[in-house]
Coordinates of C-alpha atoms in Angstrom, one line a residue:
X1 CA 135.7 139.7 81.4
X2 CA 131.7 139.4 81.1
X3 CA 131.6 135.4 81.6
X4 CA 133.2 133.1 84.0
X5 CA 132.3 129.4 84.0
X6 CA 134.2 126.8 85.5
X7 CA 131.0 124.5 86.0
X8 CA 131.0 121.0 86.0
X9 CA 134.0 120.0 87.0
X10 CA 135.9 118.9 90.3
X11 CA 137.6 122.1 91.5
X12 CA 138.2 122.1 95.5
X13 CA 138.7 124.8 98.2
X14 CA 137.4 128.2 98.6
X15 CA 136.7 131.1 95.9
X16 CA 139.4 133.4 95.7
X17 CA 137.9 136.7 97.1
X18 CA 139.4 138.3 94.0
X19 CA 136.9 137.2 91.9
X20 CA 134.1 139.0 93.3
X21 CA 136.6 141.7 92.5
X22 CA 135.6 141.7 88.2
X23 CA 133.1 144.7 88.2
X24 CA 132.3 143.8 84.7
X25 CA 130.8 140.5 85.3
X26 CA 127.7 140.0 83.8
X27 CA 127.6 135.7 84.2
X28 CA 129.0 134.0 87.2
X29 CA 128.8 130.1 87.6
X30 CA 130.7 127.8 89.5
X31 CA 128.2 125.1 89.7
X32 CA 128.7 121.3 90.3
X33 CA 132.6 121.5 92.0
X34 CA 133.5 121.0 95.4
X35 CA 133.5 124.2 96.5
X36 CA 133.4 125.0 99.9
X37 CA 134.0 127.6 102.1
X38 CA 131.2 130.8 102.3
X39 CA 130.5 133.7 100.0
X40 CA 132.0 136.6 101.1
X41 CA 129.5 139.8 103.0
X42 CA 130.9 142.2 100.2
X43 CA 130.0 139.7 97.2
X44 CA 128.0 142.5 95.3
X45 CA 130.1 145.4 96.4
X46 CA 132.3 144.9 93.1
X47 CA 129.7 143.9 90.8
X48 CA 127.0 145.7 89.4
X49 CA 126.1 144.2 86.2
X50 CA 125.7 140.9 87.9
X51 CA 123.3 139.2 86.1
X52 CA 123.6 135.6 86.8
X53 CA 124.6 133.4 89.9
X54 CA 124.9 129.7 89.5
X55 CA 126.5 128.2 92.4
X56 CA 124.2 124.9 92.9
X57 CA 125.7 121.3 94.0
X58 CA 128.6 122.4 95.8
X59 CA 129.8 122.5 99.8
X60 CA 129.4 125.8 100.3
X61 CA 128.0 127.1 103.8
X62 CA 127.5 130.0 106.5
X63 CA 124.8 132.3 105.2
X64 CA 123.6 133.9 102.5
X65 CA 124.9 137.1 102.4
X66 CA 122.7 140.2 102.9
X67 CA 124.8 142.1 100.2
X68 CA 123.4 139.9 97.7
X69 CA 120.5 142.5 98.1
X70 CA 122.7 144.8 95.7
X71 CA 123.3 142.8 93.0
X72 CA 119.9 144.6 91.4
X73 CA 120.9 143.5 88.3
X74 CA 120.1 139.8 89.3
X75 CA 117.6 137.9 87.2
X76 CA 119.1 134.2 87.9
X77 CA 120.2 133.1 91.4
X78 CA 120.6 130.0 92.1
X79 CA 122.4 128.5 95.2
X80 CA 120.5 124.9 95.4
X81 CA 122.4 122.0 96.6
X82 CA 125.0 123.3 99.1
X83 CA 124.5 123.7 102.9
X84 CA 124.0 127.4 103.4
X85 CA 122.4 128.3 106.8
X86 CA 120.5 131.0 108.8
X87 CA 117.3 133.2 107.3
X88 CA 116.5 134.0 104.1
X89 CA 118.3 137.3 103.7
X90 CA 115.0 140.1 103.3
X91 CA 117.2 142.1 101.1
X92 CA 116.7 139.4 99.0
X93 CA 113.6 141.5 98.3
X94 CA 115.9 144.7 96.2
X95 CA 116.4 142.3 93.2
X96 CA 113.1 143.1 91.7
X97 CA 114.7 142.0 88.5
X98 CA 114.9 138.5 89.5
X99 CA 113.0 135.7 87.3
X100 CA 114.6 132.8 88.8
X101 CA 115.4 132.1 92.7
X102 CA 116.7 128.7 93.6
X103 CA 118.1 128.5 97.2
X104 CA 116.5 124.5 97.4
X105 CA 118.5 121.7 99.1
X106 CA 120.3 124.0 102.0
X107 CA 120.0 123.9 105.6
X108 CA 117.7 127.6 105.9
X109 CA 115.9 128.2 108.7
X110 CA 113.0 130.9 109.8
X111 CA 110.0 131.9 107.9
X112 CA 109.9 133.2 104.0
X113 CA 110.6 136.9 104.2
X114 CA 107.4 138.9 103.3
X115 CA 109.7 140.8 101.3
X116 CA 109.8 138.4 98.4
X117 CA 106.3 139.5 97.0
X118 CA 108.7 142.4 96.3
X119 CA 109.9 140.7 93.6
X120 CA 107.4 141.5 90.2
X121 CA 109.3 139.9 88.0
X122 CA 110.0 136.3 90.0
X123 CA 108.4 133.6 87.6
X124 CA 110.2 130.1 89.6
X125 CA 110.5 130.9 93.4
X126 CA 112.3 127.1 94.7
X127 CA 113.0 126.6 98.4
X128 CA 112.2 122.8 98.9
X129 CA 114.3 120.9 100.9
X130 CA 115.1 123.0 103.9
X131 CA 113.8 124.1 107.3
X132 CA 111.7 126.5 107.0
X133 CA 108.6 127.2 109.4
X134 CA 105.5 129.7 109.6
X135 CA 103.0 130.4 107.3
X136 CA 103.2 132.0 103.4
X137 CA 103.3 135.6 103.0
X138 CA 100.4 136.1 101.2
X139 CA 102.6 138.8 99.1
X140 CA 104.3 135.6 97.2
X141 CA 100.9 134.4 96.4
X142 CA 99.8 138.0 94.6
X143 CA 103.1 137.9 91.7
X144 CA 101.3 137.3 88.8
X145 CA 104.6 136.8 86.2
X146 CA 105.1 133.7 88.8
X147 CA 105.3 130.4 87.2
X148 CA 106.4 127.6 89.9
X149 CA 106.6 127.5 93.2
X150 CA 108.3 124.8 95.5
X151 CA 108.2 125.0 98.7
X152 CA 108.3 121.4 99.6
X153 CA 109.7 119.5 102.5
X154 CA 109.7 121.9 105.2
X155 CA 108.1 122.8 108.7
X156 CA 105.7 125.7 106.7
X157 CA 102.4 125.8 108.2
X158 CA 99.3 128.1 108.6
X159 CA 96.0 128.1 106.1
X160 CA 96.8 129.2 102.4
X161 CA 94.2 132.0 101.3
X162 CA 91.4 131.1 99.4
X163 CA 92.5 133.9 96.5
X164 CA 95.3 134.6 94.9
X165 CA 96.2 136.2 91.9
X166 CA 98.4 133.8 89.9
X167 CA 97.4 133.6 86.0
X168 CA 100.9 132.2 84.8
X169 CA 101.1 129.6 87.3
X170 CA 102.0 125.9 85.8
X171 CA 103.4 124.1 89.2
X172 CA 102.4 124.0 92.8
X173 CA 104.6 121.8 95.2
X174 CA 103.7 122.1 98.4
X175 CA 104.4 118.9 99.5
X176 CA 105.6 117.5 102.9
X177 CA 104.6 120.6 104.7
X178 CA 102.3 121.1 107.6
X179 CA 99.6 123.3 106.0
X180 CA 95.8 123.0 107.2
X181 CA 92.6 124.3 106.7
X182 CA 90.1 123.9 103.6
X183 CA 91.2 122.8 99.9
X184 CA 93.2 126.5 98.9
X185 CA 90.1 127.7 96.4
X186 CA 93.0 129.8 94.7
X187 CA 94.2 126.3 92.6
X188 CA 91.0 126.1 90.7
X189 CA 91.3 129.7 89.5
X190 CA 95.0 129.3 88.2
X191 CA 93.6 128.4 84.7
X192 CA 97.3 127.5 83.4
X193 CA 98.1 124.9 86.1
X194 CA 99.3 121.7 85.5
X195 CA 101.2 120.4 88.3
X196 CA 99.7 120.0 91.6
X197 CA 101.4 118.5 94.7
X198 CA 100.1 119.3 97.9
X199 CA 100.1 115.6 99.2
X200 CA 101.4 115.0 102.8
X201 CA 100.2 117.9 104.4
X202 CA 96.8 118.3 106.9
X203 CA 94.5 120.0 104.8
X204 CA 90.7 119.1 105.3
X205 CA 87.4 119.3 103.9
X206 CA 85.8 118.6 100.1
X207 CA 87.6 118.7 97.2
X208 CA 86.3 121.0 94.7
X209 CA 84.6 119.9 91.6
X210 CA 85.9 123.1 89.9
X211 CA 89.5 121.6 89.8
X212 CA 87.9 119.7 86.8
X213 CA 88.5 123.2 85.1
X214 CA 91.9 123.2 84.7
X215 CA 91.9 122.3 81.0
X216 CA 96.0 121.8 81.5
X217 CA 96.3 119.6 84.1
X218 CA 98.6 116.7 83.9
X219 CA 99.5 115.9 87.6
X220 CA 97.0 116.6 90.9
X221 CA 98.6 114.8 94.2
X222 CA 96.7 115.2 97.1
X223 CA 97.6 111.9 98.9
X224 CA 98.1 112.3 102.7
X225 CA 95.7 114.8 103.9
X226 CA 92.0 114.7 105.0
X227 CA 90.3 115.6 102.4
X228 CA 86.7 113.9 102.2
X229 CA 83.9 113.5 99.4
X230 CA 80.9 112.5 98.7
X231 CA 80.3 109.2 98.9
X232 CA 79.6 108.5 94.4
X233 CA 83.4 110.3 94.6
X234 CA 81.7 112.7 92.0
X235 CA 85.3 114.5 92.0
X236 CA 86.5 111.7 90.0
X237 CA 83.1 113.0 87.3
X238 CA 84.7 116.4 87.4
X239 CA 87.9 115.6 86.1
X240 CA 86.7 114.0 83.0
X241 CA 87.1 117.5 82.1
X242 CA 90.8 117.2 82.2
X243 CA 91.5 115.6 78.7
X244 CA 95.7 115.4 79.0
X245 CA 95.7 114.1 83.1
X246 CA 98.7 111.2 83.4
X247 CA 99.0 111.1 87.4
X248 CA 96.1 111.0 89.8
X249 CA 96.7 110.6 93.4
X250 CA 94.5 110.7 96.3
X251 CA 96.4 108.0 98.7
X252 CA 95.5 108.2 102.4
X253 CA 92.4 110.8 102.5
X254 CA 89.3 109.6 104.2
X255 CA 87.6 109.6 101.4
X256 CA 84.8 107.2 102.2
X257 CA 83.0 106.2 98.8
X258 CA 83.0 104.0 96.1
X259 CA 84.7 103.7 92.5
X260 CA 81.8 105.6 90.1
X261 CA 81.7 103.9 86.3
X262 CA 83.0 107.3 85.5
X263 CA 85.9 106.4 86.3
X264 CA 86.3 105.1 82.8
X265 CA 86.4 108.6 81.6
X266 CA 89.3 110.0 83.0
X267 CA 91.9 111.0 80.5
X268 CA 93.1 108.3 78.1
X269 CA 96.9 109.5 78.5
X270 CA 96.4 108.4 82.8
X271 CA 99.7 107.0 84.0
X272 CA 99.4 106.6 87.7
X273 CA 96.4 106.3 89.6
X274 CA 96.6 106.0 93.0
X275 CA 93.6 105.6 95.6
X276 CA 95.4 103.5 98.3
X277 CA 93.9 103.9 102.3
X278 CA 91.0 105.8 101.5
X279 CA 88.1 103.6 102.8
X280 CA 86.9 102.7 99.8
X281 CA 84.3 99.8 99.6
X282 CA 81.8 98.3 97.0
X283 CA 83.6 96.7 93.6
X284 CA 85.8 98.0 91.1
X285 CA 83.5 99.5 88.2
X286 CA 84.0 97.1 84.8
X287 CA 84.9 100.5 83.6
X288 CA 88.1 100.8 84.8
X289 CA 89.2 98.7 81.7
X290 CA 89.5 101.9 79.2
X291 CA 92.9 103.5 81.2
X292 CA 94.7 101.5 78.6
X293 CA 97.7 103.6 79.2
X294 CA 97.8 103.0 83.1
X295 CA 101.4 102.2 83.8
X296 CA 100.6 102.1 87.7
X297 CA 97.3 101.3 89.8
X298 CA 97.0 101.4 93.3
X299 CA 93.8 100.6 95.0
X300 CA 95.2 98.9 97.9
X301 CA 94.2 99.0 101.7
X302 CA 90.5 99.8 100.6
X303 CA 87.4 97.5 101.5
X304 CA 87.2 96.6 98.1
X305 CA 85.1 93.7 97.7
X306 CA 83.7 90.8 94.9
X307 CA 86.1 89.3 92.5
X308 CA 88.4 91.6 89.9
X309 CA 86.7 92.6 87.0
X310 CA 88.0 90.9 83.2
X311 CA 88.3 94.1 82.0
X312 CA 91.3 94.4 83.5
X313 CA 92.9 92.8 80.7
X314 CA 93.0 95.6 78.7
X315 CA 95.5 97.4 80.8
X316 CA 98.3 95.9 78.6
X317 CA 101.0 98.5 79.9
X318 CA 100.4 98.1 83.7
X319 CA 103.4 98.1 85.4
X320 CA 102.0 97.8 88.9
X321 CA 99.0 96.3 90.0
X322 CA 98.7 96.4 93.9
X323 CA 95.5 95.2 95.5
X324 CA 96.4 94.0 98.8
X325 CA 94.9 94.4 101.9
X326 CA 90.8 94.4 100.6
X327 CA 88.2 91.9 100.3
X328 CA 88.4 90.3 97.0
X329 CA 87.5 87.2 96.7
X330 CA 87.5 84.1 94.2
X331 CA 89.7 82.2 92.0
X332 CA 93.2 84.5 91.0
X333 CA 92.2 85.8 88.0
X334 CA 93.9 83.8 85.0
X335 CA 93.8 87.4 83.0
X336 CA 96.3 88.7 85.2
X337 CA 98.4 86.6 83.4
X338 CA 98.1 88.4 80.3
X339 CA 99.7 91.9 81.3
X340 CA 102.8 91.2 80.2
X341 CA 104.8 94.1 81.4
X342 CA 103.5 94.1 85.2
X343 CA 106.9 94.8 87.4
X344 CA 105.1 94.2 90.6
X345 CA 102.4 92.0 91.5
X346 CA 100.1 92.3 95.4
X347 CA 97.8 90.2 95.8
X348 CA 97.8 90.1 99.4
X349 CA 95.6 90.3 102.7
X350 CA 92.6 89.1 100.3
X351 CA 90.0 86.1 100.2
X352 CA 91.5 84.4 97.3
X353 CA 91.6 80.7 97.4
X354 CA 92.2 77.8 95.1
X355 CA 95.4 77.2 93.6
X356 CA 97.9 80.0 92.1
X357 CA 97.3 80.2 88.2
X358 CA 101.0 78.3 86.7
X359 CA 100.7 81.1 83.8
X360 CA 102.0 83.9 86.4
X361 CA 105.3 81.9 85.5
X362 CA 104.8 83.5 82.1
X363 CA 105.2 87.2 83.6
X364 CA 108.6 87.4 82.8
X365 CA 109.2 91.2 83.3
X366 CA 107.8 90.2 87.4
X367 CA 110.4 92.1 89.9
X368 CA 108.0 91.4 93.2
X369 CA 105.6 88.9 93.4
X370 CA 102.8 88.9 97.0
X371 CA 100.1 86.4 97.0
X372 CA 100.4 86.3 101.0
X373 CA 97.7 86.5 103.9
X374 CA 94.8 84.5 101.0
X375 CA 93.7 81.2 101.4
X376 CA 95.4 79.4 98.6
X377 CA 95.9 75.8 98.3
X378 CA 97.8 73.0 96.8
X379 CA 101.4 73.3 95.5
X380 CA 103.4 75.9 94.1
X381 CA 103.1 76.1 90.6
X382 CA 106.5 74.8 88.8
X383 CA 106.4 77.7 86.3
X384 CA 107.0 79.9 89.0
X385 CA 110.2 78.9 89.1
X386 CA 110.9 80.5 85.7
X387 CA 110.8 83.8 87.1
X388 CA 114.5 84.0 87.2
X389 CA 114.5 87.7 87.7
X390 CA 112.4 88.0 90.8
X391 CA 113.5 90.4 94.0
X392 CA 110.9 89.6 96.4
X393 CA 108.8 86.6 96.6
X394 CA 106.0 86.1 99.3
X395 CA 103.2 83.5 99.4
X396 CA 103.6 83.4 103.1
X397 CA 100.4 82.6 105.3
X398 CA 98.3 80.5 102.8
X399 CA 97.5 76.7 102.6
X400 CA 100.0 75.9 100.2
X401 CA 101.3 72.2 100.8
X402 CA 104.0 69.7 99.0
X403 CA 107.9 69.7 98.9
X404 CA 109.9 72.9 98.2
X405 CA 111.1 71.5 94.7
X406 CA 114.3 72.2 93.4
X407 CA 113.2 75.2 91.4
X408 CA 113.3 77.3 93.7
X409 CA 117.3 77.7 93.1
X410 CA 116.4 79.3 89.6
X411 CA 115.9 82.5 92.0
X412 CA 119.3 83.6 91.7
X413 CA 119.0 87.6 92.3
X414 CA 116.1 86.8 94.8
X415 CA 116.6 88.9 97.6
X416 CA 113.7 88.3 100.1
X417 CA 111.7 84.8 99.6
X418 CA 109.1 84.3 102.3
X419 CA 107.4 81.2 102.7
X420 CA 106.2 80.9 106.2
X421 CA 103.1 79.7 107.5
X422 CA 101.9 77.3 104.8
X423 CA 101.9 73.2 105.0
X424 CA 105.2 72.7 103.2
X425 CA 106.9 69.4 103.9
X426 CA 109.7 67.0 103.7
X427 CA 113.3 68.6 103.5
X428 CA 114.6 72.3 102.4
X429 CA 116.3 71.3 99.4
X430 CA 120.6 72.5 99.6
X431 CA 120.2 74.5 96.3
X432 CA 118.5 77.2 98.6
X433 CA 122.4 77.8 99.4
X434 CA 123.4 79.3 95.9
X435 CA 121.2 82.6 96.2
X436 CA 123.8 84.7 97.7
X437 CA 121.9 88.0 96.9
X438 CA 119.0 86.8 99.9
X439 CA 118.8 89.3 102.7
X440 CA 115.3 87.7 104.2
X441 CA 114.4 83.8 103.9
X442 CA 111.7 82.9 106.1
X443 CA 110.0 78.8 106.2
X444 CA 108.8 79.4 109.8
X445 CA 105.7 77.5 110.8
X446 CA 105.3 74.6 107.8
X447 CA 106.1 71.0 108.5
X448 CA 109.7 70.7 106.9
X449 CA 112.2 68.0 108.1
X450 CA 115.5 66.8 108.2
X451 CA 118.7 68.9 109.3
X452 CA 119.7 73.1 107.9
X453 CA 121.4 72.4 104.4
X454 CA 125.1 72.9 105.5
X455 CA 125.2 74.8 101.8
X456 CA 123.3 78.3 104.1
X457 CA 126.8 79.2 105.5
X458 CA 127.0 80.3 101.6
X459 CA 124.4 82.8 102.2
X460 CA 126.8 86.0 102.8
X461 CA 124.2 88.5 102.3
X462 CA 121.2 86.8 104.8
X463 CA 120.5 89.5 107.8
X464 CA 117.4 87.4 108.4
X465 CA 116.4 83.7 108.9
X466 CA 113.3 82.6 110.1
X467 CA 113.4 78.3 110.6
X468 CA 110.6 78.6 113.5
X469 CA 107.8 76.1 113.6
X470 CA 109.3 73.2 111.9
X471 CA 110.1 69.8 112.6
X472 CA 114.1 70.3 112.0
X473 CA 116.8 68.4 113.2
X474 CA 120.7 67.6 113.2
X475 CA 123.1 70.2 114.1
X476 CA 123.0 74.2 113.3
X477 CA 125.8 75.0 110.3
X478 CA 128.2 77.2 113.0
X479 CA 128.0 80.1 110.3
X480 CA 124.3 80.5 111.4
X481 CA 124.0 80.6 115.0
X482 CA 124.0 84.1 115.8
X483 CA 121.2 84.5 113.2
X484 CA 118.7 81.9 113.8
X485 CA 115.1 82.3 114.7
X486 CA 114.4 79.1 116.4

């Protein structure tokens, strides 16, 4: 037998020791089961033409063995998904044959054996997802067949050297790490790169304008560090250059600039742009109108100021729009009203006053709606109400005034609704009690009257209710007592 596969299906208990008994193995996978149980010390004794190892998604645990070391026939390992523990075996470093090592998704611990830069022939190296600590060997960073590596979500730390030879490398995914120092000057000389992730990390310092190089370069996350620029953010002038680029994040860096008009000359085929937190002031550039393929834009938490530019109406596939938390100010814009596919609409922690444009009602494909912390007045348009499949809806801490019609039951798979702190009157109509899927309803602080609909002990999902600041009276429905916020 060369080939044993008995993937994908629901197989239980441990693996006989006999198995690693089939010296003329060449394939071995066991892969998605419910394996459990650990692999024997001796697993390579018996089997020298071991060529491949798939053993991901199952229970397996204990450690990896450090006979695995003589399998030097290995060129796919792959272990992901199970709960293997301990160190990184350095024997690891004997299978020079290896292309692919996935150990990803376990429980390892200790650093990255220096011994893995042993490894010539290693194009994907994959340990996210564990518990790893200390710095890189620099050795890992010097394979030049390497293609990927993912390291992410672990306790590595240390400063990455500013060269490296890597000339095949198309992915870098360093984040959720706690790596410092400068911007690792090795990324812009990796001319085949196109995924970067080093986001949530502490690097520092300016971001080079020689990343625009990377003629490949489709995704470059760098959110969550504190990396600064210049204050024209030329960096966003640089990668121009990149002509394919769909995902641009630079979320949470203390970036301290403005939006350049070059923005408008970022890739066509941008997806996601994402420039959230980073102390950005002035207005956004008219520019920003020729991303016609932005699915996503996040510009929120900024010191944005002046009203929204109209050429925002271009951005026909916008999914998300999120713009709270700035300084806009003005009438809503009515051509919001016109990106038909947005999914998610902030508005919130703005200047915007007058009344809430009734064609938002026409958004049909609107999952989460925030217009909160503004200064709008008069009543809620009706047309609101046909937004049937809405999951969160918050217009909470405005001026908003008049009865809470009877619309407001056409909100059946509403999960949070938040009206609180507005000038809403009269009485909270009973059809409120048919949206069973609320988790969050909160009317504190308006001027509503009259007694709790007895139709609330229908809501069986509500963890929160806020009825605080009102005028209320009558008795509380017994089914509500222990949750009441009065």
């Amino acid at each position: 037998m060369e080939l044993l596969s008995l993937s994908n299906n629901s197989l239980t208990g441990t693996i006989p020791s006999l198995i690693f008994n089939l010296s003329s193995l060449i394939g071995m996978d066991f892969s998605k089961n419910s394996l459990t149980g650990s692999l024997p010390e001796n697993v390579c004794q018996h089997l020298p033409n071991l060529e491949v190892l798939y053993m991901y998604y199952n229970h397996l645990s204990g450690p990896i063995p450090n006979s695995l070391g003589q399998c030097t026939m290995l060129r796919i390992l792959v272990l992901s998904n199970n709960q293997f523990e301990e160190h990184i075996p350095r024997e690891i470093g004997n299978l020079t044959l290896i292309k692919y090592l996935y150990l990803d998704s376990n429980k390892l611990t200790g650093e990255i054996p220096y011994e893995i830069g042993n490894l010539h022939n290693l194009e994907r190296l994959v340990l996210g997802y564990n518990h790893l600590i200390g710095p890189v060997p620099t050795t890992i960073l010097n394979i030049s067949t390497m293609q990927t590596i993912e390291l992410y979500v672990n306790q590595l730390s240390g400063i990455l050297p500013s060269i490296a030879e890597l000339p095949n490398l198309k992915g870098l995914f360093l984040w959720e790490n706690n790596f410092s120092g400068p911007f690792p000057n090795f990324i812009t000389n990796a001319s085949k790169l196109s995924m970067i992730d080093i986001s949530s990390n502490s690097f520092s310092g300016f971001i080079p304008g020689a990343i625009g190089n990377l003629n490949f370069l489709e995704i470059l996350d760098l959110g969550d560090n504190y990396f600064t620029s210049t204050s024209d953010l030329s960096l966003l002038s640089s990668l121009t250059n990149c002509k394919i680029l769909r995902v641009l994040r630079f979320g949470k860096n203390p970036l301290n600039s403005i939006l350049p008009g070059s923005i408008g000359n970022l890739s066509i085929s941008l997806e996601y742009f994402n420039i959230n937190d980073c102390n950005i002031s002035g207005k956004i550039p008219k520019e920003i109108g020729n991303l016609k393929n932005l699915l996503e834009l996040k510009l929120q938490d900024n010191e944005l100021t002046g009203p929204v530019p109209f050429t925002m109406d271009r951005l026909q596939n916008l999914q998300g729009l999120y713009l709270q938390n700035n300084k806009f100010e003005g009438l809503i814009p009515e051509f919001f009203c016109h990106l038909n596919e947005l999914d998610e609409l902030n508005l919130g922690g703005n200047k915007f006053y007058g009344a809430i444009p009734a064609c938002i009602g026409n958004l049909s494909m609107l999952r989460k709606l925030s217009l909160s912390l503004n200064r709008l007045t008069f009543s809620i348009p009706s047309t609101l109400w046909n937004l049937e499949d809405l999951l969160y809806f918050d217009l909470s801490s405005n001026y908003l005034n008049g009865s809470l019609p009877l619309g407001i039951g056409n909100l059946k798979v509403a999960i949070a609704i938040n009206l609180s702190r507005n000038l809403f009157s009269r009485e909270i109509p009973i059809v409120m009690g048919s949206l069973e899927n609320l988790q969050s309803l909160s009317l504190g602080y308006n001027r509503l009257q009259g007694s709790i609909p007895e139709t609330f002990g229908n809501l069986k999902s509500l963890e929160f209710l806020d009825l605080s600041g009102n005028n209320l009276s009558g008795l509380i429905p017994k089914s509500l007592e222990a949750l009441l916020i009065l």
